mmCIF file of C-alpha atoms in Angstrom:
data_model
loop_
_atom_site.group_PDB
_atom_site.id
_atom_site.type_symbol
_atom_site.label_atom_id
_atom_site.label_comp_id
_atom_site.label_asym_id
_atom_site.label_seq_id
_atom_site.Cartn_x
_atom_site.Cartn_y
_atom_site.Cartn_z
ATOM 1 C CA UNK A 1 -21.301 -0.892 16.050
ATOM 2 C CA UNK A 2 -24.796 0.364 15.470
ATOM 3 C CA UNK A 3 -25.171 2.474 12.340
ATOM 4 C CA UNK A 4 -24.566 6.079 13.317
ATOM 5 C CA UNK A 5 -24.820 5.208 16.976
ATOM 6 C CA UNK A 6 -23.077 7.810 19.108
ATOM 7 C CA UNK A 7 -22.764 5.489 22.066
ATOM 8 C CA UNK A 8 -20.893 2.803 20.153
ATOM 9 C CA UNK A 9 -17.179 2.479 20.815
ATOM 10 C CA UNK A 10 -14.780 3.340 18.048
ATOM 11 C CA UNK A 11 -12.915 0.637 16.167
ATOM 12 C CA UNK A 12 -9.661 1.300 14.366
ATOM 13 C CA UNK A 13 -8.046 -0.467 11.484
ATOM 14 C CA UNK A 14 -6.598 -0.487 7.980
ATOM 15 C CA UNK A 15 -7.932 -1.349 4.553
ATOM 16 C CA UNK A 16 -4.972 -2.812 2.675
ATOM 17 C CA UNK A 17 -5.268 -2.189 -1.042
ATOM 18 C CA UNK A 18 -3.029 -2.305 -4.086
ATOM 19 C CA UNK A 19 -2.458 -4.145 -7.387
ATOM 20 C CA UNK A 20 -1.998 -7.938 -7.564
ATOM 21 C CA UNK A 21 1.345 -9.151 -6.285
ATOM 22 C CA UNK A 22 2.098 -6.021 -4.274
ATOM 23 C CA UNK A 23 2.232 -8.010 -0.999
ATOM 24 C CA UNK A 24 -1.117 -7.193 0.641
ATOM 25 C CA UNK A 25 -1.627 -10.563 2.345
ATOM 26 C CA UNK A 26 2.034 -10.721 3.417
ATOM 27 C CA UNK A 27 1.690 -7.216 4.835
ATOM 28 C CA UNK A 28 -1.455 -8.134 6.798
ATOM 29 C CA UNK A 29 0.265 -11.173 8.259
ATOM 30 C CA UNK A 30 3.430 -9.237 9.185
ATOM 31 C CA UNK A 31 1.573 -6.201 10.571
ATOM 32 C CA UNK A 32 -0.750 -8.453 12.589
ATOM 33 C CA UNK A 33 2.242 -10.178 14.195
ATOM 34 C CA UNK A 34 4.027 -6.847 14.789
ATOM 35 C CA UNK A 35 1.019 -5.184 16.443
ATOM 36 C CA UNK A 36 0.309 -8.336 18.446
ATOM 37 C CA UNK A 37 3.749 -8.097 19.996
ATOM 38 C CA UNK A 38 2.881 -4.571 21.075
ATOM 39 C CA UNK A 39 -0.226 -5.767 22.881
ATOM 40 C CA UNK A 40 -2.934 -4.877 20.362
ATOM 41 C CA UNK A 41 -5.750 -7.353 19.774
ATOM 42 C CA UNK A 42 -5.571 -7.695 16.002
ATOM 43 C CA UNK A 43 -8.022 -9.391 13.656
ATOM 44 C CA UNK A 44 -7.432 -9.970 9.931
ATOM 45 C CA UNK A 45 -10.483 -9.873 7.658
ATOM 46 C CA UNK A 46 -10.108 -11.314 4.155
ATOM 47 C CA UNK A 47 -12.252 -9.371 1.684
ATOM 48 C CA UNK A 48 -10.622 -10.922 -1.404
ATOM 49 C CA UNK A 49 -12.892 -13.654 -2.810
ATOM 50 C CA UNK A 50 -10.039 -14.813 -5.076
ATOM 51 C CA UNK A 51 -7.636 -15.348 -2.183
ATOM 52 C CA UNK A 52 -8.006 -19.083 -1.596
ATOM 53 C CA UNK A 53 -4.567 -19.979 -0.227
ATOM 54 C CA UNK A 54 -4.441 -17.887 2.946
ATOM 55 C CA UNK A 55 -1.096 -18.234 4.763
ATOM 56 C CA UNK A 56 -2.740 -17.960 8.176
ATOM 57 C CA UNK A 57 -6.285 -18.218 9.577
ATOM 58 C CA UNK A 58 -8.465 -15.101 9.344
ATOM 59 C CA UNK A 59 -10.986 -13.918 11.886
ATOM 60 C CA UNK A 60 -13.438 -13.390 9.023
ATOM 61 C CA UNK A 61 -13.323 -14.596 5.429
ATOM 62 C CA UNK A 62 -15.557 -13.359 2.601
ATOM 63 C CA UNK A 63 -15.505 -16.936 1.294
ATOM 64 C CA UNK A 64 -18.252 -17.607 3.837
ATOM 65 C CA UNK A 65 -20.448 -15.294 1.737
ATOM 66 C CA UNK A 66 -19.197 -15.576 -1.834
ATOM 67 C CA UNK A 67 -16.186 -16.934 -3.748
ATOM 68 C CA UNK A 68 -14.840 -15.962 -7.148
ATOM 69 C CA UNK A 69 -14.732 -19.506 -8.611
ATOM 70 C CA UNK A 70 -18.414 -20.037 -7.727
ATOM 71 C CA UNK A 71 -19.407 -16.744 -9.359
ATOM 72 C CA UNK A 72 -17.372 -17.450 -12.507
ATOM 73 C CA UNK A 73 -18.847 -20.936 -12.803
ATOM 74 C CA UNK A 74 -22.484 -20.006 -12.145
ATOM 75 C CA UNK A 75 -22.641 -16.734 -14.096
ATOM 76 C CA UNK A 76 -20.127 -17.416 -16.848
ATOM 77 C CA UNK A 77 -17.991 -14.396 -15.937
ATOM 78 C CA UNK A 78 -14.269 -13.910 -16.293
ATOM 79 C CA UNK A 79 -11.963 -13.117 -13.364
ATOM 80 C CA UNK A 80 -12.367 -9.316 -13.597
ATOM 81 C CA UNK A 81 -16.143 -9.341 -14.078
ATOM 82 C CA UNK A 82 -16.505 -12.001 -11.413
ATOM 83 C CA UNK A 83 -14.521 -9.992 -8.877
ATOM 84 C CA UNK A 84 -16.609 -6.879 -9.519
ATOM 85 C CA UNK A 85 -19.762 -8.954 -9.050
ATOM 86 C CA UNK A 86 -18.397 -10.288 -5.731
ATOM 87 C CA UNK A 87 -17.809 -6.759 -4.455
ATOM 88 C CA UNK A 88 -21.291 -5.682 -5.536
ATOM 89 C CA UNK A 89 -22.684 -8.755 -3.768
ATOM 90 C CA UNK A 90 -20.766 -7.819 -0.621
ATOM 91 C CA UNK A 91 -22.154 -4.296 -0.813
ATOM 92 C CA UNK A 92 -25.704 -5.666 -1.197
ATOM 93 C CA UNK A 93 -25.162 -7.922 1.833
ATOM 94 C CA UNK A 94 -23.632 -5.318 4.115
ATOM 95 C CA UNK A 95 -25.777 -6.627 6.998
ATOM 96 C CA UNK A 96 -23.870 -9.914 6.855
ATOM 97 C CA UNK A 97 -20.584 -8.054 7.174
ATOM 98 C CA UNK A 98 -21.874 -5.918 10.056
ATOM 99 C CA UNK A 99 -23.113 -8.961 11.988
ATOM 100 C CA UNK A 100 -19.795 -10.755 11.539
ATOM 101 C CA UNK A 101 -17.767 -7.691 12.586
ATOM 102 C CA UNK A 102 -19.690 -7.397 15.843
ATOM 103 C CA UNK A 103 -17.795 -10.443 17.091
ATOM 104 C CA UNK A 104 -14.543 -8.526 16.526
ATOM 105 C CA UNK A 105 -15.457 -5.594 18.757
ATOM 106 C CA UNK A 106 -12.389 -4.405 20.642
ATOM 107 C CA UNK A 107 -9.982 -5.586 17.930
ATOM 108 C CA UNK A 108 -7.766 -3.574 15.617
ATOM 109 C CA UNK A 109 -8.901 -4.819 12.203
ATOM 110 C CA UNK A 110 -6.816 -5.346 9.047
ATOM 111 C CA UNK A 111 -8.977 -5.681 5.927
ATOM 112 C CA UNK A 112 -7.135 -7.601 3.208
ATOM 113 C CA UNK A 113 -8.762 -6.329 -0.021
ATOM 114 C CA UNK A 114 -8.786 -7.558 -3.637
ATOM 115 C CA UNK A 115 -6.079 -6.556 -6.100
ATOM 116 C CA UNK A 116 -8.187 -5.334 -9.028
ATOM 117 C CA UNK A 117 -7.118 -1.725 -9.641
ATOM 118 C CA UNK A 118 -10.438 -0.482 -11.053
ATOM 119 C CA UNK A 119 -12.123 -1.269 -7.718
ATOM 120 C CA UNK A 120 -10.157 1.649 -6.257
ATOM 121 C CA UNK A 121 -10.049 4.070 -9.171
ATOM 122 C CA UNK A 122 -13.641 4.311 -10.428
ATOM 123 C CA UNK A 123 -15.893 1.416 -9.351
ATOM 124 C CA UNK A 124 -18.229 2.258 -6.464
ATOM 125 C CA UNK A 125 -18.917 -1.043 -4.654
ATOM 126 C CA UNK A 126 -15.849 -1.281 -2.438
ATOM 127 C CA UNK A 127 -15.846 2.459 -1.828
ATOM 128 C CA UNK A 128 -19.442 2.132 -0.555
ATOM 129 C CA UNK A 129 -18.414 -0.755 1.709
ATOM 130 C CA UNK A 130 -15.727 1.472 3.233
ATOM 131 C CA UNK A 131 -18.341 4.178 3.740
ATOM 132 C CA UNK A 132 -20.544 1.684 5.558
ATOM 133 C CA UNK A 133 -17.648 0.757 7.831
ATOM 134 C CA UNK A 134 -17.263 4.421 8.712
ATOM 135 C CA UNK A 135 -20.953 4.568 9.647
ATOM 136 C CA UNK A 136 -20.369 1.614 11.955
ATOM 137 C CA UNK A 137 -17.765 3.683 13.822
ATOM 138 C CA UNK A 138 -14.691 2.235 12.159
ATOM 139 C CA UNK A 139 -11.834 4.717 11.878
ATOM 140 C CA UNK A 140 -9.855 3.426 8.943
ATOM 141 C CA UNK A 141 -6.799 4.371 6.933
ATOM 142 C CA UNK A 142 -6.166 3.031 3.435
ATOM 143 C CA UNK A 143 -2.716 1.433 3.119
ATOM 144 C CA UNK A 144 -1.945 1.387 -0.610
ATOM 145 C CA UNK A 145 0.900 -1.010 -1.422
ATOM 146 C CA UNK A 146 2.965 -0.543 -4.570
ATOM 147 C CA UNK A 147 5.817 -2.862 -5.543
ATOM 148 C CA UNK A 148 9.109 -0.954 -5.230
ATOM 149 C CA UNK A 149 10.411 -2.371 -8.534
ATOM 150 C CA UNK A 150 8.390 0.350 -10.328
ATOM 151 C CA UNK A 151 11.017 2.826 -9.143
ATOM 152 C CA UNK A 152 13.525 1.320 -11.541
ATOM 153 C CA UNK A 153 11.391 2.237 -14.574
ATOM 154 C CA UNK A 154 10.540 5.979 -14.880
ATOM 155 C CA UNK A 155 7.599 5.328 -17.203
ATOM 156 C CA UNK A 156 6.054 2.795 -14.837
ATOM 157 C CA UNK A 157 6.681 5.066 -11.866
ATOM 158 C CA UNK A 158 4.715 7.919 -13.473
ATOM 159 C CA UNK A 159 1.899 5.412 -14.097
ATOM 160 C CA UNK A 160 2.027 4.349 -10.440
ATOM 161 C CA UNK A 161 1.841 7.969 -9.309
ATOM 162 C CA UNK A 162 -1.258 8.539 -11.445
ATOM 163 C CA UNK A 163 -2.892 5.368 -10.107
ATOM 164 C CA UNK A 164 -2.069 6.273 -6.500
ATOM 165 C CA UNK A 165 -3.486 9.775 -6.926
ATOM 166 C CA UNK A 166 -6.659 8.449 -8.575
ATOM 167 C CA UNK A 167 -7.063 5.908 -5.752
ATOM 168 C CA UNK A 168 -6.630 8.550 -3.055
ATOM 169 C CA UNK A 169 -9.276 10.783 -4.617
ATOM 170 C CA UNK A 170 -11.742 7.944 -5.236
ATOM 171 C CA UNK A 171 -11.542 5.937 -2.006
ATOM 172 C CA UNK A 172 -11.868 9.051 0.202
ATOM 173 C CA UNK A 173 -10.045 7.654 3.231
ATOM 174 C CA UNK A 174 -6.933 8.838 5.043
ATOM 175 C CA UNK A 175 -4.239 7.389 2.837
ATOM 176 C CA UNK A 176 -0.738 5.953 3.321
ATOM 177 C CA UNK A 177 1.127 4.946 0.165
ATOM 178 C CA UNK A 178 3.737 2.261 0.734
ATOM 179 C CA UNK A 179 6.613 1.048 -1.429
ATOM 180 C CA UNK A 180 6.668 -2.648 -0.587
ATOM 181 C CA UNK A 181 9.413 -5.269 -0.970
ATOM 182 C CA UNK A 182 12.215 -2.779 -0.335
ATOM 183 C CA UNK A 183 14.490 -5.682 0.610
ATOM 184 C CA UNK A 184 14.292 -6.850 -3.032
ATOM 185 C CA UNK A 185 14.790 -3.527 -4.795
ATOM 186 C CA UNK A 186 18.452 -4.214 -5.612
ATOM 187 C CA UNK A 187 17.385 -7.211 -7.681
ATOM 188 C CA UNK A 188 15.259 -5.055 -9.989
ATOM 189 C CA UNK A 189 18.011 -2.832 -11.357
ATOM 190 C CA UNK A 190 19.555 0.561 -10.748
ATOM 191 C CA UNK A 191 17.628 3.591 -9.600
ATOM 192 C CA UNK A 192 18.044 6.742 -11.638
ATOM 193 C CA UNK A 193 17.791 8.962 -8.522
ATOM 194 C CA UNK A 194 18.160 8.702 -4.783
ATOM 195 C CA UNK A 195 15.485 6.705 -2.966
ATOM 196 C CA UNK A 196 14.060 9.806 -1.265
ATOM 197 C CA UNK A 197 13.317 11.204 -4.735
ATOM 198 C CA UNK A 198 10.744 8.427 -5.131
ATOM 199 C CA UNK A 199 9.383 8.348 -1.587
ATOM 200 C CA UNK A 200 8.942 12.128 -1.326
ATOM 201 C CA UNK A 201 8.018 12.496 -5.036
ATOM 202 C CA UNK A 202 10.394 15.401 -5.612
ATOM 203 C CA UNK A 203 10.660 17.539 -8.771
ATOM 204 C CA UNK A 204 9.284 15.196 -11.421
ATOM 205 C CA UNK A 205 10.646 17.239 -14.308
ATOM 206 C CA UNK A 206 13.895 15.314 -13.842
ATOM 207 C CA UNK A 207 11.946 12.116 -14.411
ATOM 208 C CA UNK A 208 10.524 13.497 -17.685
ATOM 209 C CA UNK A 209 14.023 14.472 -18.793
ATOM 210 C CA UNK A 210 15.246 10.980 -17.956
ATOM 211 C CA UNK A 211 12.433 9.484 -20.012
ATOM 212 C CA UNK A 212 13.360 11.702 -22.950
ATOM 213 C CA UNK A 213 16.618 9.769 -23.297
ATOM 214 C CA UNK A 214 14.581 6.745 -24.367
ATOM 215 C CA UNK A 215 13.690 6.882 -28.089
ATOM 216 C CA UNK A 216 10.241 5.406 -27.424
ATOM 217 C CA UNK A 217 9.242 7.800 -24.643
ATOM 218 C CA UNK A 218 10.748 10.790 -26.442
ATOM 219 C CA UNK A 219 7.662 10.843 -28.674
ATOM 220 C CA UNK A 220 5.417 11.131 -25.612
ATOM 221 C CA UNK A 221 7.281 13.905 -23.789
ATOM 222 C CA UNK A 222 4.366 16.361 -23.848
ATOM 223 C CA UNK A 223 1.984 13.681 -22.525
ATOM 224 C CA UNK A 224 4.385 12.842 -19.706
ATOM 225 C CA UNK A 225 4.798 16.521 -18.886
ATOM 226 C CA UNK A 226 1.019 16.932 -18.551
ATOM 227 C CA UNK A 227 0.705 13.824 -16.380
ATOM 228 C CA UNK A 228 3.471 15.111 -14.121
ATOM 229 C CA UNK A 229 1.744 18.500 -13.887
ATOM 230 C CA UNK A 230 -1.460 16.824 -12.658
ATOM 231 C CA UNK A 231 0.434 14.880 -10.000
ATOM 232 C CA UNK A 232 2.356 17.922 -8.798
ATOM 233 C CA UNK A 233 -0.719 20.193 -8.826
ATOM 234 C CA UNK A 234 -2.507 17.952 -6.328
ATOM 235 C CA UNK A 235 0.711 17.454 -4.307
ATOM 236 C CA UNK A 236 -0.775 14.516 -2.400
ATOM 237 C CA UNK A 237 1.326 11.479 -3.323
ATOM 238 C CA UNK A 238 4.300 10.359 -1.263
ATOM 239 C CA UNK A 239 5.481 6.913 -0.149
ATOM 240 C CA UNK A 240 6.731 5.143 2.948
ATOM 241 C CA UNK A 241 9.317 2.409 2.179
ATOM 242 C CA UNK A 242 8.559 -1.001 3.674
ATOM 243 C CA UNK A 243 10.550 -4.139 4.397
ATOM 244 C CA UNK A 244 8.277 -6.465 6.372
ATOM 245 C CA UNK A 245 11.323 -8.293 7.765
ATOM 246 C CA UNK A 246 12.655 -5.163 9.466
ATOM 247 C CA UNK A 247 11.152 -3.890 12.723
ATOM 248 C CA UNK A 248 12.114 -0.241 12.243
ATOM 249 C CA UNK A 249 10.502 -0.230 8.780
ATOM 250 C CA UNK A 250 7.324 -1.781 10.213
ATOM 251 C CA UNK A 251 7.360 0.796 12.986
ATOM 252 C CA UNK A 252 7.594 3.649 10.496
ATOM 253 C CA UNK A 253 4.597 2.370 8.526
ATOM 254 C CA UNK A 254 2.625 1.716 11.722
ATOM 255 C CA UNK A 255 3.203 5.254 12.984
ATOM 256 C CA UNK A 256 2.190 6.757 9.632
ATOM 257 C CA UNK A 257 -1.043 4.731 9.677
ATOM 258 C CA UNK A 258 -1.767 5.537 13.343
ATOM 259 C CA UNK A 259 -1.421 9.215 12.515
ATOM 260 C CA UNK A 260 -3.717 8.850 9.509
ATOM 261 C CA UNK A 261 -6.614 7.062 11.240
ATOM 262 C CA UNK A 262 -6.270 8.830 14.584
ATOM 263 C CA UNK A 263 -5.272 5.814 16.672
ATOM 264 C CA UNK A 264 -3.446 6.812 19.855
ATOM 265 C CA UNK A 265 -1.791 4.071 21.855
ATOM 266 C CA UNK A 266 -1.483 3.844 25.626
ATOM 267 C CA UNK A 267 1.524 3.698 27.917
ATOM 268 C CA UNK A 268 1.665 -0.106 27.901
ATOM 269 C CA UNK A 269 1.961 -0.282 24.111
ATOM 270 C CA UNK A 270 4.554 2.498 24.158
ATOM 271 C CA UNK A 271 6.667 0.490 26.595
ATOM 272 C CA UNK A 272 6.210 -2.644 24.509
ATOM 273 C CA UNK A 273 7.334 -0.756 21.393
ATOM 274 C CA UNK A 274 10.459 0.525 23.152
ATOM 275 C CA UNK A 275 11.307 -2.990 24.354
ATOM 276 C CA UNK A 276 10.751 -4.438 20.876
ATOM 277 C CA UNK A 277 12.917 -1.830 19.173
ATOM 278 C CA UNK A 278 15.712 -2.124 21.729
ATOM 279 C CA UNK A 279 15.839 -5.857 21.004
ATOM 280 C CA UNK A 280 16.237 -5.252 17.279
ATOM 281 C CA UNK A 281 20.009 -5.335 16.846
ATOM 282 C CA UNK A 282 22.570 -6.847 14.541
ATOM 283 C CA UNK A 283 21.315 -8.871 11.613
ATOM 284 C CA UNK A 284 17.684 -8.163 12.570
ATOM 285 C CA UNK A 285 18.037 -4.458 11.788
ATOM 286 C CA UNK A 286 18.314 -3.922 8.019
ATOM 287 C CA UNK A 287 16.333 -0.748 7.457
ATOM 288 C CA UNK A 288 19.272 1.680 7.266
ATOM 289 C CA UNK A 289 20.957 -0.519 4.660
ATOM 290 C CA UNK A 290 17.716 -0.661 2.714
ATOM 291 C CA UNK A 291 17.476 3.122 2.579
ATOM 292 C CA UNK A 292 21.132 3.379 1.612
ATOM 293 C CA UNK A 293 20.735 1.144 -1.436
ATOM 294 C CA UNK A 294 21.051 4.100 -3.849
ATOM 295 C CA UNK A 295 24.507 4.870 -2.446
ATOM 296 C CA UNK A 296 25.700 1.529 -3.818
ATOM 297 C CA UNK A 297 24.326 2.421 -7.222
ATOM 298 C CA UNK A 298 26.035 5.797 -7.221
ATOM 299 C CA UNK A 299 29.354 4.245 -6.164
ATOM 300 C CA UNK A 300 29.108 1.515 -8.804
ATOM 301 C CA UNK A 301 28.264 4.096 -11.478
ATOM 302 C CA UNK A 302 31.207 6.310 -10.450
ATOM 303 C CA UNK A 303 33.495 3.304 -10.579
ATOM 304 C CA UNK A 304 32.273 2.415 -14.064
ATOM 305 C CA UNK A 305 32.893 5.986 -15.231
ATOM 306 C CA UNK A 306 36.413 5.943 -13.770
ATOM 307 C CA UNK A 307 37.173 2.685 -15.571
ATOM 308 C CA UNK A 308 35.940 4.153 -18.872
ATOM 309 C CA UNK A 309 38.151 7.221 -18.379
ATOM 310 C CA UNK A 310 41.158 5.009 -17.635
ATOM 311 C CA UNK A 311 40.519 3.005 -20.784
ATOM 312 C CA UNK A 312 40.563 6.227 -22.785
#
């Protein structure tokens, strides 16, 4: 892992980013277990100095270097300012990180990152840390988690698209956007369009038209149209749906990430994957029902329309 050393072996992994509450730590835990069953040696690295209640032990924890409560108490900073200071402190102590990562040589590494959005949209510290990892022969993909409940609110979904695009351009890593908590999406409300409309980010003009039906957003139609134009002009944002409890969903995300960071698995892992998927039957296989959730909405809407017609 020498800096710029050609003879050093490559290391692969993921930097797991996204807003607070999007499920980053849960994803790292689930993906670590999933890859472990395939035969990969996986190590989870916690880079979130505010993450004190870790659900499982980490191979490396930034708390050994700096913690958010200590920074807030000693410097009189708030949570946001303290977190930015922690990331700048990590950047300034990159040698500490490099020395600790040497012990994880040969592992596939999952970096659990903080949830402050500005760290990925315009602040430089964490971006520079990722650049250092690349110099140490890490081949990383950014896995950007977004809570799927944003799909139920067109205004919020446009905001998420803008944030995802800004993050992709700023972080400068191969990028996989993920709609997390798909198993809970039915609890958030009805979707205005089919699920693939949101995952593939299809013609967003329909979303603007849908927003125009709201008296509040009607006043901001031109602004929404311009935001949509920016998103569509770059044509970079799409999403992979994720339910961490479903093996096929985890497999889909894993394959998207492996393609992004260039990881190619051997015959043994391929056989392990086939065995794992063949064992996923019955109640353990929910992914198709997750993707079909919009069909329930459409049916329920049609039924409601029929009842209204009958009443007339």
